[in-house]
Amino acid sequence: DLYRKVFVFQKDPSDAYVVLRARLEQPLHNFTVCLRSYTDLSRPHSLFSYATKTQDNEILLFKPKPDEYRFYVGGKFVTFRVPEARRDWEHVCASWESATGIAEFWLNGKPWPRKGLQRGYTVGATAAILLGQEQDSFGGGFDLYNSFSGELTDVYLWDTGLSPDKMRAAFLSLRLPPALLAWQSLSYEVKGDVVVKPRLRE
């Protein structure tokens, strides 16, 4: 149980990452991914990378610079411009639905204007899911200068779009619906210089 714990990615740049194991029985037509990060990086870095054998950026949460997030589905992305972080924890949730192509982005419990992305697409189920690196091939192909360094916690993946109430609940670490990946019952494997530590502050 990773309750009130974090992954600390110690080095910059780094070849370390964490492999996540999700029980995916079928392709995704909708999903929501949420996580909380704490870093002083100003260079590009990957937060959540979900690759299939045919598409390395099947789902990707990427931060190219301090005032921008990129959200990829099926190799295409939309950009969300954000205030530059005040060196604090940032909680992000991104959701997508195939039927409309609507991409939602929430930062610290607040929604950004919705955008359109990959309407009608289906996200493959046979996936390599990694924290801390951006995959350029299935399970590998890392560019160390896109690696994450800092702290990550509260990682979730659902096969539905979360309601606004649940998006806010995720930000506040309240009770959440069952997930494909859930922080408190996470199946994971650490590769390289990553340690699990208690959170320093709430």
mmCIF file of C-alpha atoms in Angstrom:
data_model
loop_
_atom_site.group_PDB
_atom_site.id
_atom_site.type_symbol
_atom_site.label_atom_id
_atom_site.label_comp_id
_atom_site.label_asym_id
_atom_site.label_seq_id
_atom_site.Cartn_x
_atom_site.Cartn_y
_atom_site.Cartn_z
ATOM 1 C CA ASP A 1 0.000 0.000 0.000
ATOM 2 C CA LEU A 2 1.508 3.317 -1.156
ATOM 3 C CA TYR A 3 -0.842 5.478 0.933
ATOM 4 C CA ARG A 4 0.982 8.741 1.812
ATOM 5 C CA LYS A 5 4.106 7.491 0.047
ATOM 6 C CA VAL A 6 5.947 8.794 -3.025
ATOM 7 C CA PHE A 7 8.355 7.583 -5.676
ATOM 8 C CA VAL A 8 11.531 9.682 -5.462
ATOM 9 C CA PHE A 9 13.422 9.838 -8.778
ATOM 10 C CA GLN A 10 16.816 10.872 -7.453
ATOM 11 C CA LYS A 11 18.997 11.710 -10.451
ATOM 12 C CA ASP A 12 18.890 14.295 -13.229
ATOM 13 C CA PRO A 13 19.064 13.243 -15.983
ATOM 14 C CA SER A 14 18.185 9.667 -15.208
ATOM 15 C CA ASP A 15 17.733 6.245 -16.776
ATOM 16 C CA ALA A 16 15.425 5.169 -13.937
ATOM 17 C CA TYR A 17 11.734 4.396 -14.296
ATOM 18 C CA VAL A 18 8.847 2.524 -12.700
ATOM 19 C CA VAL A 19 6.865 -0.117 -14.593
ATOM 20 C CA LEU A 20 3.148 -0.245 -13.747
ATOM 21 C CA ARG A 21 1.021 -3.332 -14.267
ATOM 22 C CA ALA A 22 -2.648 -2.792 -15.069
ATOM 23 C CA ARG A 23 -5.360 -5.361 -15.649
ATOM 24 C CA LEU A 24 -6.465 -4.307 -19.119
ATOM 25 C CA GLU A 25 -8.900 -6.753 -20.650
ATOM 26 C CA GLN A 26 -9.990 -4.692 -23.638
ATOM 27 C CA PRO A 27 -9.042 -1.575 -25.617
ATOM 28 C CA LEU A 28 -9.971 1.796 -24.109
ATOM 29 C CA HIS A 29 -12.640 4.022 -25.655
ATOM 30 C CA ASN A 30 -12.528 6.361 -22.647
ATOM 31 C CA PHE A 31 -9.991 6.894 -19.901
ATOM 32 C CA THR A 32 -8.805 9.231 -17.159
ATOM 33 C CA VAL A 33 -5.244 9.411 -15.867
ATOM 34 C CA CYS A 34 -4.333 11.358 -12.702
ATOM 35 C CA LEU A 35 -1.106 11.909 -10.800
ATOM 36 C CA ARG A 36 0.668 14.317 -8.478
ATOM 37 C CA SER A 37 4.223 15.507 -9.148
ATOM 38 C CA TYR A 38 6.822 17.666 -7.420
ATOM 39 C CA THR A 39 9.925 18.758 -9.301
ATOM 40 C CA ASP A 40 12.223 21.696 -9.928
ATOM 41 C CA LEU A 41 12.931 20.643 -13.528
ATOM 42 C CA SER A 42 12.609 23.326 -16.200
ATOM 43 C CA ARG A 43 13.585 21.005 -19.088
ATOM 44 C CA PRO A 44 11.083 18.684 -20.832
ATOM 45 C CA HIS A 45 10.022 15.641 -18.825
ATOM 46 C CA SER A 46 7.612 12.731 -19.074
ATOM 47 C CA LEU A 47 5.128 12.001 -16.284
ATOM 48 C CA PHE A 48 3.055 9.068 -17.557
ATOM 49 C CA SER A 49 3.884 6.999 -20.652
ATOM 50 C CA TYR A 50 1.586 4.276 -22.036
ATOM 51 C CA ALA A 51 2.917 2.599 -25.184
ATOM 52 C CA THR A 52 1.607 -0.184 -27.387
ATOM 53 C CA LYS A 53 3.584 -2.134 -29.980
ATOM 54 C CA THR A 54 2.128 0.009 -32.767
ATOM 55 C CA GLN A 55 2.123 3.419 -31.031
ATOM 56 C CA ASP A 56 4.769 4.591 -28.540
ATOM 57 C CA ASN A 57 2.716 7.648 -27.472
ATOM 58 C CA GLU A 58 -0.610 5.837 -27.086
ATOM 59 C CA ILE A 59 -1.196 7.834 -23.891
ATOM 60 C CA LEU A 60 1.400 10.350 -22.727
ATOM 61 C CA LEU A 61 1.407 13.149 -20.161
ATOM 62 C CA PHE A 62 4.423 15.278 -20.970
ATOM 63 C CA LYS A 63 5.658 18.631 -19.681
ATOM 64 C CA PRO A 64 7.849 20.301 -22.356
ATOM 65 C CA LYS A 65 8.355 23.455 -20.275
ATOM 66 C CA PRO A 66 7.250 24.857 -16.907
ATOM 67 C CA ASP A 67 4.133 26.593 -18.291
ATOM 68 C CA GLU A 68 2.855 23.843 -20.594
ATOM 69 C CA TYR A 69 1.459 20.311 -20.506
ATOM 70 C CA ARG A 70 1.037 18.073 -23.541
ATOM 71 C CA PHE A 71 -1.578 15.334 -23.530
ATOM 72 C CA TYR A 72 -1.131 12.657 -26.215
ATOM 73 C CA VAL A 73 -3.626 10.059 -27.423
ATOM 74 C CA GLY A 74 -2.616 7.749 -30.273
ATOM 75 C CA GLY A 75 0.465 9.804 -31.170
ATOM 76 C CA LYS A 76 -1.366 13.157 -31.540
ATOM 77 C CA PHE A 77 -1.387 15.792 -28.819
ATOM 78 C CA VAL A 78 -3.114 18.889 -27.489
ATOM 79 C CA THR A 79 -1.349 21.551 -25.434
ATOM 80 C CA PHE A 80 -2.598 23.101 -22.206
ATOM 81 C CA ARG A 81 -0.886 26.303 -21.088
ATOM 82 C CA VAL A 82 -0.632 26.657 -17.316
ATOM 83 C CA PRO A 83 0.796 29.163 -14.827
ATOM 84 C CA GLU A 84 4.429 28.386 -14.085
ATOM 85 C CA ALA A 85 4.571 26.221 -10.974
ATOM 86 C CA ARG A 86 5.512 27.854 -7.698
ATOM 87 C CA ARG A 87 7.757 24.925 -6.785
ATOM 88 C CA ASP A 88 4.898 23.016 -5.232
ATOM 89 C CA TRP A 89 3.034 19.786 -5.814
ATOM 90 C CA GLU A 90 0.986 19.815 -9.029
ATOM 91 C CA HIS A 91 -1.983 17.502 -9.427
ATOM 92 C CA VAL A 92 -3.058 16.772 -12.998
ATOM 93 C CA CYS A 93 -5.879 14.716 -14.452
ATOM 94 C CA ALA A 94 -6.422 14.193 -18.166
ATOM 95 C CA SER A 95 -9.430 12.393 -19.632
ATOM 96 C CA TRP A 96 -10.473 11.483 -23.148
ATOM 97 C CA GLU A 97 -13.531 10.004 -24.848
ATOM 98 C CA SER A 98 -13.434 8.390 -28.255
ATOM 99 C CA ALA A 99 -17.044 9.160 -29.255
ATOM 100 C CA THR A 100 -16.514 12.950 -29.223
ATOM 101 C CA GLY A 101 -12.715 13.238 -29.118
ATOM 102 C CA ILE A 102 -13.110 15.551 -26.123
ATOM 103 C CA ALA A 103 -9.920 15.889 -24.057
ATOM 104 C CA GLU A 104 -10.258 17.304 -20.553
ATOM 105 C CA PHE A 105 -7.367 18.634 -18.487
ATOM 106 C CA TRP A 106 -7.584 19.456 -14.792
ATOM 107 C CA LEU A 107 -4.803 21.119 -12.805
ATOM 108 C CA ASN A 108 -5.014 21.231 -8.994
ATOM 109 C CA GLY A 109 -8.742 20.503 -9.066
ATOM 110 C CA LYS A 110 -9.638 23.093 -11.737
ATOM 111 C CA PRO A 111 -10.683 22.365 -15.345
ATOM 112 C CA TRP A 112 -9.011 23.972 -18.357
ATOM 113 C CA PRO A 113 -10.940 24.674 -21.598
ATOM 114 C CA ARG A 114 -11.672 21.343 -23.316
ATOM 115 C CA LYS A 115 -10.025 20.434 -26.609
ATOM 116 C CA GLY A 116 -10.575 17.864 -29.352
ATOM 117 C CA LEU A 117 -8.244 14.936 -30.039
ATOM 118 C CA GLN A 118 -8.423 11.672 -32.029
ATOM 119 C CA ARG A 119 -12.202 11.326 -32.306
ATOM 120 C CA GLY A 120 -13.143 7.705 -33.013
ATOM 121 C CA TYR A 121 -9.735 6.353 -31.963
ATOM 122 C CA THR A 122 -9.280 3.255 -29.779
ATOM 123 C CA VAL A 123 -6.413 2.928 -27.277
ATOM 124 C CA GLY A 124 -4.760 -0.502 -27.443
ATOM 125 C CA ALA A 125 -4.860 -2.791 -24.394
ATOM 126 C CA THR A 126 -1.463 -4.520 -24.665
ATOM 127 C CA ALA A 127 0.596 -1.771 -23.098
ATOM 128 C CA ALA A 128 3.879 -0.907 -21.416
ATOM 129 C CA ILE A 129 3.038 1.694 -18.758
ATOM 130 C CA LEU A 130 5.946 3.644 -17.293
ATOM 131 C CA LEU A 131 6.532 6.525 -14.899
ATOM 132 C CA GLY A 132 9.614 8.685 -15.264
ATOM 133 C CA GLN A 133 10.545 8.056 -18.916
ATOM 134 C CA GLU A 134 9.019 8.709 -22.321
ATOM 135 C CA GLN A 135 8.946 5.578 -24.500
ATOM 136 C CA ASP A 136 10.104 5.817 -28.119
ATOM 137 C CA SER A 137 9.651 2.076 -28.521
ATOM 138 C CA PHE A 138 7.581 -0.501 -26.618
ATOM 139 C CA GLY A 139 9.032 -0.468 -23.080
ATOM 140 C CA GLY A 140 12.198 1.432 -24.047
ATOM 141 C CA GLY A 141 13.892 3.880 -26.405
ATOM 142 C CA PHE A 142 14.409 6.522 -23.715
ATOM 143 C CA ASP A 143 15.893 9.991 -24.120
ATOM 144 C CA LEU A 144 17.487 10.737 -20.728
ATOM 145 C CA TYR A 145 16.790 14.451 -21.243
ATOM 146 C CA ASN A 146 13.055 13.694 -21.189
ATOM 147 C CA SER A 147 13.355 11.790 -17.896
ATOM 148 C CA PHE A 148 11.579 12.858 -14.726
ATOM 149 C CA SER A 149 13.416 13.764 -11.554
ATOM 150 C CA GLY A 150 11.583 14.652 -8.370
ATOM 151 C CA GLU A 151 8.636 13.034 -6.598
ATOM 152 C CA LEU A 152 5.517 11.308 -7.962
ATOM 153 C CA THR A 153 2.470 10.064 -6.103
ATOM 154 C CA ASP A 154 -1.300 9.388 -6.387
ATOM 155 C CA VAL A 155 -1.121 7.733 -9.826
ATOM 156 C CA TYR A 156 -4.442 6.428 -11.194
ATOM 157 C CA LEU A 157 -5.841 5.182 -14.494
ATOM 158 C CA TRP A 158 -9.555 4.598 -15.082
ATOM 159 C CA ASP A 159 -11.307 3.183 -18.166
ATOM 160 C CA THR A 160 -13.957 5.933 -17.924
ATOM 161 C CA GLY A 161 -14.095 9.702 -17.986
ATOM 162 C CA LEU A 162 -14.381 10.917 -14.389
ATOM 163 C CA SER A 163 -17.186 13.328 -13.473
ATOM 164 C CA PRO A 164 -16.215 16.832 -12.293
ATOM 165 C CA ASP A 165 -16.983 15.759 -8.699
ATOM 166 C CA LYS A 166 -14.604 12.797 -8.991
ATOM 167 C CA MET A 167 -11.919 14.964 -10.638
ATOM 168 C CA ARG A 168 -12.052 17.224 -7.587
ATOM 169 C CA ALA A 169 -12.084 14.184 -5.287
ATOM 170 C CA ALA A 170 -8.881 12.933 -6.967
ATOM 171 C CA PHE A 171 -7.227 16.302 -6.283
ATOM 172 C CA LEU A 172 -8.327 16.176 -2.627
ATOM 173 C CA SER A 173 -7.285 12.484 -2.234
ATOM 174 C CA LEU A 174 -10.830 11.471 -1.311
ATOM 175 C CA ARG A 175 -12.567 8.168 -1.993
ATOM 176 C CA LEU A 176 -12.379 7.227 -5.668
ATOM 177 C CA PRO A 177 -14.053 4.634 -7.896
ATOM 178 C CA PRO A 178 -12.233 1.350 -8.663
ATOM 179 C CA ALA A 179 -9.435 1.895 -11.183
ATOM 180 C CA LEU A 180 -7.260 -0.064 -13.624
ATOM 181 C CA LEU A 181 -4.286 1.474 -11.802
ATOM 182 C CA ALA A 182 -4.835 2.673 -8.235
ATOM 183 C CA TRP A 183 -2.140 4.171 -6.026
ATOM 184 C CA GLN A 184 -3.204 2.299 -2.896
ATOM 185 C CA SER A 185 -3.055 -1.107 -4.605
ATOM 186 C CA LEU A 186 -0.397 -0.452 -7.233
ATOM 187 C CA SER A 187 1.397 -3.348 -8.903
ATOM 188 C CA TYR A 188 4.804 -1.919 -9.884
ATOM 189 C CA GLU A 189 8.476 -2.658 -10.445
ATOM 190 C CA VAL A 190 11.264 -0.127 -9.891
ATOM 191 C CA LYS A 191 14.054 -0.003 -12.491
ATOM 192 C CA GLY A 192 17.116 1.979 -11.431
ATOM 193 C CA ASP A 193 17.499 4.776 -8.925
ATOM 194 C CA VAL A 194 13.963 5.256 -7.581
ATOM 195 C CA VAL A 195 13.038 4.896 -3.915
ATOM 196 C CA VAL A 196 9.715 4.792 -2.085
ATOM 197 C CA LYS A 197 9.563 7.285 0.788
ATOM 198 C CA PRO A 198 6.852 8.827 2.998
ATOM 199 C CA ARG A 199 5.462 12.124 1.768
ATOM 200 C CA LEU A 200 7.145 15.043 3.484
ATOM 201 C CA ARG A 201 3.976 17.103 3.641
ATOM 202 C CA GLU A 202 0.338 16.892 2.682
#
